[in-house]
mmCIF file of C-alpha atoms in Angstrom:
data_model
loop_
_atom_site.group_PDB
_atom_site.id
_atom_site.type_symbol
_atom_site.label_atom_id
_atom_site.label_comp_id
_atom_site.label_asym_id
_atom_site.label_seq_id
_atom_site.Cartn_x
_atom_site.Cartn_y
_atom_site.Cartn_z
ATOM 1 C CA MET A 1 -0.070 -0.121 0.070
ATOM 2 C CA THR A 2 1.444 3.463 -1.014
ATOM 3 C CA GLU A 3 2.039 5.834 1.858
ATOM 4 C CA PRO A 4 0.043 9.277 1.453
ATOM 5 C CA ARG A 5 2.140 12.151 0.153
ATOM 6 C CA THR A 6 2.826 14.842 2.493
ATOM 7 C CA THR A 7 3.055 18.810 1.739
ATOM 8 C CA ALA A 8 5.949 21.014 2.653
ATOM 9 C CA LEU A 9 3.954 22.113 5.680
ATOM 10 C CA TYR A 10 3.278 18.602 7.270
ATOM 11 C CA GLU A 11 5.800 19.154 10.030
ATOM 12 C CA ARG A 12 3.977 22.669 10.841
ATOM 13 C CA HIS A 13 0.717 20.835 10.971
ATOM 14 C CA ALA A 14 2.100 17.967 13.334
ATOM 15 C CA ALA A 15 3.664 20.671 15.689
ATOM 16 C CA LEU A 16 0.117 22.324 15.986
ATOM 17 C CA GLY A 17 -1.371 19.266 17.000
ATOM 18 C CA ALA A 18 -3.237 18.525 13.863
ATOM 19 C CA SER A 19 -5.057 15.204 13.485
ATOM 20 C CA PHE A 20 -4.427 13.838 9.752
ATOM 21 C CA THR A 21 -6.609 11.943 7.140
ATOM 22 C CA ASP A 22 -5.863 10.514 3.930
ATOM 23 C CA PHE A 23 -7.470 12.831 1.238
ATOM 24 C CA GLY A 24 -6.881 12.151 -2.452
ATOM 25 C CA GLY A 25 -3.577 10.331 -1.624
ATOM 26 C CA TRP A 26 -2.088 13.097 0.537
ATOM 27 C CA SER A 27 -1.870 13.009 4.333
ATOM 28 C CA MET A 28 -3.720 16.450 5.302
ATOM 29 C CA PRO A 29 -4.845 18.010 8.552
ATOM 30 C CA VAL A 30 -8.533 17.292 9.307
ATOM 31 C CA ARG A 31 -8.641 19.598 12.256
ATOM 32 C CA TYR A 32 -6.319 21.367 14.810
ATOM 33 C CA SER A 33 -8.745 22.057 17.686
ATOM 34 C CA SER A 34 -12.249 21.396 16.926
ATOM 35 C CA ASP A 35 -14.282 21.493 13.840
ATOM 36 C CA LEU A 36 -16.780 23.904 15.048
ATOM 37 C CA ALA A 37 -14.122 26.563 16.478
ATOM 38 C CA GLU A 38 -12.225 26.450 13.012
ATOM 39 C CA HIS A 39 -15.547 26.766 10.982
ATOM 40 C CA HIS A 40 -16.612 29.901 13.335
ATOM 41 C CA ALA A 41 -13.371 31.520 12.849
ATOM 42 C CA VAL A 42 -13.612 31.495 9.039
ATOM 43 C CA ARG A 43 -17.076 32.991 9.404
ATOM 44 C CA THR A 44 -15.969 35.659 11.826
ATOM 45 C CA ALA A 45 -12.445 36.426 11.329
ATOM 46 C CA ALA A 46 -10.148 34.138 9.135
ATOM 47 C CA GLY A 47 -8.913 30.400 8.942
ATOM 48 C CA LEU A 48 -5.537 29.329 7.448
ATOM 49 C CA PHE A 49 -5.577 26.388 5.142
ATOM 50 C CA ASP A 50 -2.969 24.416 3.507
ATOM 51 C CA ILE A 51 -4.355 23.533 0.130
ATOM 52 C CA SER A 52 -0.966 22.273 -1.370
ATOM 53 C CA HIS A 53 -2.519 18.837 -2.290
ATOM 54 C CA MET A 54 -4.366 20.713 -5.219
ATOM 55 C CA ALA A 55 -2.813 19.848 -8.678
ATOM 56 C CA LEU A 56 -1.348 22.957 -10.613
ATOM 57 C CA PHE A 57 -0.656 22.874 -14.312
ATOM 58 C CA GLY A 58 0.948 25.664 -16.388
ATOM 59 C CA VAL A 59 -0.278 25.955 -19.929
ATOM 60 C CA GLY A 60 1.768 28.102 -22.675
ATOM 61 C CA GLY A 61 2.890 28.039 -26.273
ATOM 62 C CA PRO A 62 1.822 29.680 -29.332
ATOM 63 C CA GLN A 63 -1.581 27.628 -29.385
ATOM 64 C CA ARG A 64 -2.315 27.785 -25.762
ATOM 65 C CA GLU A 65 -5.749 29.287 -26.345
ATOM 66 C CA GLU A 66 -6.681 26.960 -29.050
ATOM 67 C CA TYR A 67 -5.809 24.096 -26.896
ATOM 68 C CA LEU A 68 -7.547 25.175 -23.814
ATOM 69 C CA ALA A 69 -10.690 25.908 -25.931
ATOM 70 C CA TYR A 70 -10.689 22.396 -26.880
ATOM 71 C CA ALA A 71 -9.529 20.572 -23.771
ATOM 72 C CA LEU A 72 -11.980 22.381 -21.361
ATOM 73 C CA ALA A 73 -15.547 23.780 -21.290
ATOM 74 C CA PHE A 74 -14.675 27.464 -21.448
ATOM 75 C CA ASP A 75 -13.462 30.308 -23.669
ATOM 76 C CA PRO A 76 -9.867 31.233 -22.779
ATOM 77 C CA SER A 77 -9.956 34.048 -25.549
ATOM 78 C CA ALA A 78 -12.628 35.858 -23.009
ATOM 79 C CA LEU A 79 -10.220 35.650 -20.039
ATOM 80 C CA LYS A 80 -8.397 38.918 -19.468
ATOM 81 C CA LEU A 81 -4.978 39.312 -17.794
ATOM 82 C CA SER A 82 -5.189 38.476 -14.089
ATOM 83 C CA ARG A 83 -8.892 37.070 -14.426
ATOM 84 C CA ALA A 84 -9.841 33.606 -13.150
ATOM 85 C CA LYS A 85 -12.621 31.412 -14.373
ATOM 86 C CA TYR A 86 -14.393 28.407 -12.665
ATOM 87 C CA THR A 87 -14.763 25.861 -15.438
ATOM 88 C CA MET A 88 -14.805 22.006 -16.056
ATOM 89 C CA ILE A 89 -13.056 19.394 -17.816
ATOM 90 C CA LEU A 90 -15.575 16.894 -19.345
ATOM 91 C CA THR A 91 -15.654 13.208 -20.841
ATOM 92 C CA PRO A 92 -16.713 13.020 -24.505
ATOM 93 C CA GLU A 93 -20.080 11.858 -22.977
ATOM 94 C CA GLY A 94 -20.369 15.188 -21.116
ATOM 95 C CA GLY A 95 -19.595 13.729 -17.704
ATOM 96 C CA ILE A 96 -17.292 15.678 -15.457
ATOM 97 C CA ILE A 97 -13.812 14.623 -14.919
ATOM 98 C CA ASP A 98 -13.150 17.597 -12.565
ATOM 99 C CA ASP A 99 -14.169 21.060 -11.780
ATOM 100 C CA LEU A 100 -11.293 23.536 -12.304
ATOM 101 C CA ILE A 101 -10.050 27.094 -11.856
ATOM 102 C CA VAL A 102 -8.216 28.796 -14.836
ATOM 103 C CA THR A 103 -6.301 31.852 -14.456
ATOM 104 C CA ARG A 104 -4.411 33.832 -17.098
ATOM 105 C CA SER A 105 -1.430 34.535 -14.879
ATOM 106 C CA ALA A 106 0.487 36.172 -17.665
ATOM 107 C CA GLU A 107 0.070 37.261 -21.348
ATOM 108 C CA ASP A 108 1.352 34.162 -22.360
ATOM 109 C CA GLN A 109 0.298 31.552 -19.641
ATOM 110 C CA PHE A 110 -2.600 30.127 -17.896
ATOM 111 C CA LEU A 111 -2.634 28.343 -14.596
ATOM 112 C CA VAL A 112 -5.093 25.532 -14.205
ATOM 113 C CA VAL A 113 -5.823 24.217 -10.711
ATOM 114 C CA ALA A 114 -7.428 20.729 -10.264
ATOM 115 C CA ASN A 115 -8.796 18.788 -7.213
ATOM 116 C CA ALA A 116 -6.242 16.572 -5.544
ATOM 117 C CA GLY A 117 -8.202 13.278 -5.997
ATOM 118 C CA ASN A 118 -8.476 13.979 -9.690
ATOM 119 C CA ARG A 119 -4.634 14.893 -10.362
ATOM 120 C CA ASP A 120 -4.055 11.769 -12.318
ATOM 121 C CA ALA A 121 -7.161 11.781 -14.309
ATOM 122 C CA VAL A 122 -6.921 15.602 -15.185
ATOM 123 C CA ARG A 123 -3.157 15.168 -16.194
ATOM 124 C CA ALA A 124 -3.970 12.315 -18.512
ATOM 125 C CA ALA A 125 -6.843 14.018 -19.998
ATOM 126 C CA LEU A 126 -4.894 17.309 -20.468
ATOM 127 C CA GLN A 127 -1.853 15.458 -21.987
ATOM 128 C CA GLU A 128 -3.954 13.458 -24.287
ATOM 129 C CA ARG A 129 -5.771 16.475 -25.687
ATOM 130 C CA LEU A 130 -2.404 18.262 -26.318
ATOM 131 C CA GLU A 131 -1.958 16.174 -29.587
ATOM 132 C CA GLY A 132 -2.156 18.451 -32.630
ATOM 133 C CA PHE A 133 -1.630 21.840 -30.656
ATOM 134 C CA ASP A 134 1.553 23.836 -30.522
ATOM 135 C CA ALA A 135 1.137 24.152 -26.689
ATOM 136 C CA MET A 136 2.989 23.091 -23.428
ATOM 137 C CA LEU A 137 1.690 21.593 -20.364
ATOM 138 C CA ILE A 138 3.855 21.772 -17.220
ATOM 139 C CA GLU A 139 2.828 20.184 -13.876
ATOM 140 C CA LEU A 140 3.795 22.520 -11.204
ATOM 141 C CA ASP A 141 5.035 21.638 -7.694
ATOM 142 C CA ASP A 142 4.116 25.000 -5.699
ATOM 143 C CA ALA A 143 2.741 25.063 -2.454
ATOM 144 C CA LEU A 144 -0.953 26.663 -2.036
ATOM 145 C CA ILE A 145 -2.029 28.377 1.306
ATOM 146 C CA ALA A 146 -5.380 29.818 1.636
ATOM 147 C CA VAL A 147 -6.435 32.688 4.041
ATOM 148 C CA GLN A 148 -10.286 32.678 4.150
ATOM 149 C CA GLY A 149 -12.595 34.961 6.134
ATOM 150 C CA PRO A 150 -13.629 38.535 6.528
ATOM 151 C CA ARG A 151 -10.253 39.680 7.878
ATOM 152 C CA ALA A 152 -8.417 37.833 5.147
ATOM 153 C CA ARG A 153 -7.203 41.069 3.262
ATOM 154 C CA GLU A 154 -6.302 42.797 6.406
ATOM 155 C CA ILE A 155 -4.096 39.818 7.380
ATOM 156 C CA LEU A 156 -2.369 39.692 3.828
ATOM 157 C CA GLN A 157 -1.669 43.369 4.305
ATOM 158 C CA GLN A 158 -0.084 43.050 7.689
ATOM 159 C CA THR A 159 2.117 39.728 6.707
ATOM 160 C CA SER A 160 5.857 40.523 7.310
ATOM 161 C CA GLY A 161 7.734 40.004 3.977
ATOM 162 C CA LEU A 162 4.689 39.917 1.740
ATOM 163 C CA VAL A 163 4.922 43.153 -0.403
ATOM 164 C CA HIS A 164 3.315 44.878 -3.344
ATOM 165 C CA ASP A 165 5.603 45.112 -6.481
ATOM 166 C CA ASP A 166 4.156 47.055 -9.504
ATOM 167 C CA SER A 167 5.965 44.836 -11.924
ATOM 168 C CA LEU A 168 4.188 41.823 -10.810
ATOM 169 C CA ALA A 169 0.756 43.276 -9.713
ATOM 170 C CA MET A 170 -0.924 43.257 -13.053
ATOM 171 C CA GLY A 171 -2.595 46.546 -12.323
ATOM 172 C CA HIS A 172 -4.033 45.510 -8.906
ATOM 173 C CA THR A 173 -3.489 46.094 -5.303
ATOM 174 C CA LEU A 174 -4.881 44.013 -2.381
ATOM 175 C CA ASP A 175 -7.396 46.865 -1.783
ATOM 176 C CA THR A 176 -8.675 46.831 -5.489
ATOM 177 C CA LEU A 177 -8.079 43.086 -6.474
ATOM 178 C CA PRO A 178 -11.606 41.709 -7.645
ATOM 179 C CA TYR A 179 -13.127 38.693 -6.811
ATOM 180 C CA TYR A 180 -11.725 35.783 -9.303
ATOM 181 C CA ALA A 181 -8.518 37.709 -10.253
ATOM 182 C CA ALA A 182 -5.024 37.273 -9.342
ATOM 183 C CA MET A 183 -1.961 39.612 -8.773
ATOM 184 C CA GLY A 184 1.541 39.005 -8.417
ATOM 185 C CA MET A 185 3.411 39.948 -4.994
ATOM 186 C CA ARG A 186 6.744 39.377 -3.589
ATOM 187 C CA PHE A 187 7.633 37.280 -0.738
ATOM 188 C CA GLY A 188 11.235 37.938 0.152
ATOM 189 C CA GLU A 189 13.013 37.658 -3.119
ATOM 190 C CA SER A 190 10.342 35.272 -4.676
ATOM 191 C CA ALA A 191 7.367 36.137 -6.591
ATOM 192 C CA VAL A 192 4.149 34.753 -5.329
ATOM 193 C CA LEU A 193 0.677 34.621 -7.209
ATOM 194 C CA VAL A 194 -2.150 35.778 -4.856
ATOM 195 C CA SER A 195 -5.679 34.880 -6.065
ATOM 196 C CA ARG A 196 -8.946 36.065 -4.580
ATOM 197 C CA THR A 197 -10.585 32.875 -4.650
ATOM 198 C CA GLY A 198 -11.681 30.238 -2.142
ATOM 199 C CA TYR A 199 -13.906 27.382 -1.135
ATOM 200 C CA THR A 200 -15.487 28.493 1.999
ATOM 201 C CA GLY A 201 -18.083 31.179 0.906
ATOM 202 C CA GLU A 202 -16.178 33.922 2.549
ATOM 203 C CA ASP A 203 -13.886 36.384 1.232
ATOM 204 C CA GLY A 204 -10.311 35.269 0.952
ATOM 205 C CA PHE A 205 -7.080 34.515 -1.047
ATOM 206 C CA GLU A 206 -5.139 31.578 -2.135
ATOM 207 C CA ILE A 207 -1.382 32.069 -2.511
ATOM 208 C CA SER A 208 0.834 30.082 -4.754
ATOM 209 C CA VAL A 209 4.328 29.981 -3.584
ATOM 210 C CA ASP A 210 7.557 28.004 -4.020
ATOM 211 C CA ALA A 211 7.448 24.915 -1.910
ATOM 212 C CA ASP A 212 10.837 25.781 -0.300
ATOM 213 C CA LEU A 213 9.147 29.045 0.993
ATOM 214 C CA ALA A 214 5.939 27.629 2.068
ATOM 215 C CA VAL A 215 6.954 27.264 5.981
ATOM 216 C CA SER A 216 8.073 30.882 6.119
ATOM 217 C CA LEU A 217 4.960 32.259 4.590
ATOM 218 C CA TRP A 218 2.780 29.956 6.532
ATOM 219 C CA ASP A 219 4.443 31.308 9.693
ATOM 220 C CA ALA A 220 4.444 34.932 8.633
ATOM 221 C CA LEU A 221 0.690 34.763 7.935
ATOM 222 C CA LEU A 222 0.045 33.058 11.308
ATOM 223 C CA ASP A 223 2.102 35.672 13.041
ATOM 224 C CA ALA A 224 0.255 38.643 11.358
ATOM 225 C CA GLY A 225 -3.236 36.912 11.730
ATOM 226 C CA GLN A 226 -3.408 35.465 15.287
ATOM 227 C CA PRO A 227 -4.125 38.835 16.905
ATOM 228 C CA LEU A 228 -6.796 39.215 14.366
ATOM 229 C CA GLY A 229 -8.341 35.837 15.103
ATOM 230 C CA LEU A 230 -6.847 33.705 12.526
ATOM 231 C CA VAL A 231 -6.746 29.988 13.200
ATOM 232 C CA PRO A 232 -5.236 27.167 11.308
ATOM 233 C CA ALA A 233 -8.072 25.109 9.940
ATOM 234 C CA GLY A 234 -8.549 21.743 8.445
ATOM 235 C CA LEU A 235 -10.564 19.681 5.978
ATOM 236 C CA ALA A 236 -13.422 19.096 8.344
ATOM 237 C CA SER A 237 -14.217 22.745 8.718
ATOM 238 C CA ARG A 238 -13.575 23.395 5.015
ATOM 239 C CA ASP A 239 -16.236 20.726 4.191
ATOM 240 C CA THR A 240 -18.877 22.358 6.281
ATOM 241 C CA LEU A 241 -17.969 25.830 5.047
ATOM 242 C CA ARG A 242 -18.290 24.856 1.468
ATOM 243 C CA LEU A 243 -21.468 22.925 2.062
ATOM 244 C CA GLU A 244 -23.234 26.028 3.665
ATOM 245 C CA ALA A 245 -21.910 28.030 0.642
ATOM 246 C CA GLY A 246 -23.733 25.311 -1.635
ATOM 247 C CA MET A 247 -20.314 24.617 -3.612
ATOM 248 C CA PRO A 248 -20.006 21.160 -4.964
ATOM 249 C CA LEU A 249 -17.482 18.475 -3.888
ATOM 250 C CA TYR A 250 -16.137 16.089 -6.450
ATOM 251 C CA GLY A 251 -17.186 12.389 -5.678
ATOM 252 C CA HIS A 252 -20.228 13.833 -3.984
ATOM 253 C CA GLU A 253 -22.150 16.539 -6.201
ATOM 254 C CA LEU A 254 -19.914 15.880 -9.319
ATOM 255 C CA SER A 255 -18.700 12.862 -11.063
ATOM 256 C CA ARG A 256 -18.209 11.389 -14.621
ATOM 257 C CA ASP A 257 -22.036 10.157 -14.378
ATOM 258 C CA ILE A 258 -23.229 13.709 -13.746
ATOM 259 C CA VAL A 259 -23.554 16.472 -16.641
ATOM 260 C CA PRO A 260 -23.040 20.033 -15.572
ATOM 261 C CA ALA A 261 -26.775 20.905 -15.974
ATOM 262 C CA GLN A 262 -27.811 18.372 -13.503
ATOM 263 C CA ALA A 263 -25.698 20.026 -10.957
ATOM 264 C CA GLY A 264 -27.096 23.425 -11.582
ATOM 265 C CA LEU A 265 -23.734 24.375 -13.395
ATOM 266 C CA GLY A 266 -24.972 24.577 -16.969
ATOM 267 C CA ARG A 267 -24.214 28.212 -17.056
ATOM 268 C CA VAL A 268 -20.589 27.402 -16.665
ATOM 269 C CA VAL A 269 -20.514 25.759 -20.093
ATOM 270 C CA PRO A 270 -20.647 28.170 -22.816
ATOM 271 C CA LEU A 271 -22.568 26.448 -25.456
ATOM 272 C CA LYS A 272 -24.242 29.674 -26.710
ATOM 273 C CA THR A 273 -21.122 31.918 -26.621
ATOM 274 C CA LYS A 274 -18.227 29.717 -27.428
ATOM 275 C CA THR A 275 -18.011 28.507 -31.003
ATOM 276 C CA ALA A 276 -15.052 26.130 -30.680
ATOM 277 C CA ASP A 277 -15.618 22.535 -30.579
ATOM 278 C CA PHE A 278 -14.595 21.137 -26.985
ATOM 279 C CA VAL A 279 -14.447 17.604 -25.639
ATOM 280 C CA GLY A 280 -18.088 16.890 -24.498
ATOM 281 C CA ARG A 281 -19.908 19.683 -26.363
ATOM 282 C CA GLN A 282 -21.910 17.356 -28.621
ATOM 283 C CA ALA A 283 -22.961 15.148 -25.723
ATOM 284 C CA LEU A 284 -24.321 18.318 -23.844
ATOM 285 C CA GLU A 285 -26.039 19.796 -26.849
ATOM 286 C CA ALA A 286 -28.253 16.761 -26.710
ATOM 287 C CA ASP A 287 -31.168 17.239 -24.289
ATOM 288 C CA VAL A 288 -30.337 15.882 -20.759
ATOM 289 C CA PRO A 289 -33.288 13.120 -20.093
ATOM 290 C CA ALA A 290 -36.235 14.626 -18.621
ATOM 291 C CA ASP A 291 -36.327 12.257 -15.756
ATOM 292 C CA ALA A 292 -32.520 12.868 -14.981
ATOM 293 C CA PRO A 293 -31.933 13.673 -11.163
ATOM 294 C CA VAL A 294 -31.008 17.196 -10.365
ATOM 295 C CA LEU A 295 -29.176 18.874 -7.565
ATOM 296 C CA VAL A 296 -31.188 20.523 -4.729
ATOM 297 C CA GLY A 297 -30.812 21.997 -1.352
ATOM 298 C CA LEU A 298 -32.563 20.497 1.638
ATOM 299 C CA VAL A 299 -33.198 22.166 5.106
ATOM 300 C CA SER A 300 -34.798 20.477 8.074
ATOM 301 C CA GLU A 301 -35.268 21.262 11.565
ATOM 302 C CA GLY A 302 -33.845 19.533 14.783
ATOM 303 C CA LYS A 303 -30.323 18.255 15.048
ATOM 304 C CA ARG A 304 -30.158 15.014 13.063
ATOM 305 C CA ALA A 305 -28.613 15.568 9.665
ATOM 306 C CA GLY A 306 -28.792 13.574 6.499
ATOM 307 C CA ARG A 307 -25.518 12.248 5.334
ATOM 308 C CA ALA A 308 -24.160 11.145 2.045
ATOM 309 C CA GLY A 309 -26.008 8.005 0.768
ATOM 310 C CA TYR A 310 -29.009 8.509 2.855
ATOM 311 C CA ALA A 311 -32.278 8.063 0.925
ATOM 312 C CA VAL A 312 -34.786 10.904 -0.038
ATOM 313 C CA LEU A 313 -38.358 10.115 0.193
ATOM 314 C CA HIS A 314 -41.627 11.371 -1.239
ATOM 315 C CA GLY A 315 -44.351 9.321 0.369
ATOM 316 C CA ASP A 316 -43.467 5.685 0.068
ATOM 317 C CA GLU A 317 -41.139 6.495 -3.076
ATOM 318 C CA ARG A 318 -37.434 6.817 -3.033
ATOM 319 C CA VAL A 319 -36.939 10.025 -5.177
ATOM 320 C CA GLY A 320 -33.348 10.666 -4.452
ATOM 321 C CA GLU A 321 -30.148 10.490 -2.496
ATOM 322 C CA ILE A 322 -27.947 12.876 -0.214
ATOM 323 C CA THR A 323 -24.730 13.673 -1.613
ATOM 324 C CA SER A 324 -23.570 15.906 1.391
ATOM 325 C CA GLY A 325 -24.960 16.763 4.682
ATOM 326 C CA ALA A 326 -24.258 18.182 8.232
ATOM 327 C CA LEU A 327 -25.808 20.133 11.097
ATOM 328 C CA SER A 328 -24.916 23.590 9.849
ATOM 329 C CA PRO A 329 -22.463 25.294 12.343
ATOM 330 C CA THR A 330 -23.591 28.747 11.133
ATOM 331 C CA LEU A 331 -27.319 28.434 10.616
ATOM 332 C CA GLY A 332 -28.057 25.869 13.486
ATOM 333 C CA HIS A 333 -30.036 23.453 11.620
ATOM 334 C CA PRO A 334 -29.395 20.466 9.342
ATOM 335 C CA ILE A 335 -28.650 21.090 5.670
ATOM 336 C CA ALA A 336 -27.854 18.854 2.769
ATOM 337 C CA MET A 337 -27.403 18.588 -0.980
ATOM 338 C CA ALA A 338 -29.124 15.715 -2.789
ATOM 339 C CA PHE A 339 -29.847 14.625 -6.263
ATOM 340 C CA VAL A 340 -33.530 14.128 -6.693
ATOM 341 C CA SER A 341 -36.227 13.621 -9.298
ATOM 342 C CA PRO A 342 -37.030 16.607 -11.372
ATOM 343 C CA GLY A 343 -40.634 16.365 -10.309
ATOM 344 C CA VAL A 344 -39.909 17.117 -6.554
ATOM 345 C CA SER A 345 -37.314 19.771 -7.273
ATOM 346 C CA GLU A 346 -39.155 22.735 -6.775
ATOM 347 C CA PRO A 347 -38.274 25.026 -3.779
ATOM 348 C CA GLY A 348 -40.712 24.577 -0.952
ATOM 349 C CA THR A 349 -41.484 20.902 -1.809
ATOM 350 C CA GLU A 350 -41.601 18.756 1.365
ATOM 351 C CA LEU A 351 -39.679 15.456 1.288
ATOM 352 C CA ASP A 352 -38.262 13.042 4.011
ATOM 353 C CA ILE A 353 -34.745 11.926 4.563
ATOM 354 C CA ASP A 354 -34.397 8.304 5.810
ATOM 355 C CA VAL A 355 -31.688 8.988 8.793
ATOM 356 C CA ARG A 356 -31.137 5.475 9.901
ATOM 357 C CA GLY A 357 -34.704 4.151 9.663
ATOM 358 C CA THR A 358 -36.295 7.498 10.824
ATOM 359 C CA ARG A 359 -37.893 9.791 8.504
ATOM 360 C CA ILE A 360 -36.786 13.313 8.956
ATOM 361 C CA ARG A 361 -39.005 16.069 7.047
ATOM 362 C CA ALA A 362 -36.902 18.236 4.920
ATOM 363 C CA THR A 363 -37.832 21.120 2.478
ATOM 364 C CA VAL A 364 -36.331 21.971 -1.037
ATOM 365 C CA THR A 365 -34.466 24.998 -0.886
ATOM 366 C CA ALA A 366 -32.452 27.100 -3.376
ATOM 367 C CA LEU A 367 -28.694 27.080 -3.177
ATOM 368 C CA PRO A 368 -26.717 28.445 -1.450
ATOM 369 C CA PHE A 369 -27.640 27.944 2.303
ATOM 370 C CA TYR A 370 -25.577 30.863 3.130
ATOM 371 C CA ARG A 371 -24.274 33.984 1.621
ATOM 372 C CA ARG A 372 -21.734 36.368 3.194
ATOM 373 C CA ALA A 373 -22.599 39.927 3.757
ATOM 374 C CA GLN A 374 -21.093 42.113 1.100
#
């Protein structure tokens, strides 16, 4: 059995008392203190996450745009310098290999960020689709560190050694950087890429840094942030945060058996605005079967939450299955996402969740469950 990989920050996590879990072949911190404390810190101040298990690919070369237009379900020509886009890489049948974030990180280069558990699948698909294009694909080994929460920008601004550099900033400052955009900064003598993106439903930043500098940057962020309420946060709180924000998790809400429209992500795929032929396009242009399950949100009362795999019932009929569920730390009641039959997917529809033999009433609701104050 292969031992899980570790990030450059593993020793820091261990020293902070983290509990670890195997996630996508990586030994990652699941929590440091308590799931609830870390969750609430992100909602009220900030959390510090190691996300170095994510897969990073650089794309360049003369035909980089044509290549990405074919390989992914998005239009790279519409992506301006420094801007990022949420997109997908699909199978020829229209199923989802992975959801991605693509950033035009330089005039002549794109950065593609994929999920840890899909690293091999994404790499294989990207390499296979290179054939016939004068483009280059490079797998990067940078570390990724995320600061998420309402005080995230303030923390970055007070981090020792992290400084603005006009030659890297692509016209932005931390004060003006838009959501889903990136800018270069300098940490010590090295350039880092700071993206205003995240997976928590809060404002925040994800920083790509040379792995050799990961520990120094982590320590500097922690030193700056702890007086402002920053805490190290693990995968458990990251999961409840993204669930509250209605963000899909691959292997739960997304898979090769699901097309984007079923997961409420049809808008992500530019069938009407993108003219290029991309892998999966023809399958998506065909109508999704009328009885194909669709993703909905479910809310219920009490404290017993539906979990992944639990049946969703309408009367005596099983009409779906929970994909993710938890007792929401922020809202104080159970929430879940589920794929259900289209006929019972309208908000306000009353359904039941089979929670270990007990029927718990749940109401269909629009996603997300939680939206941060602007």
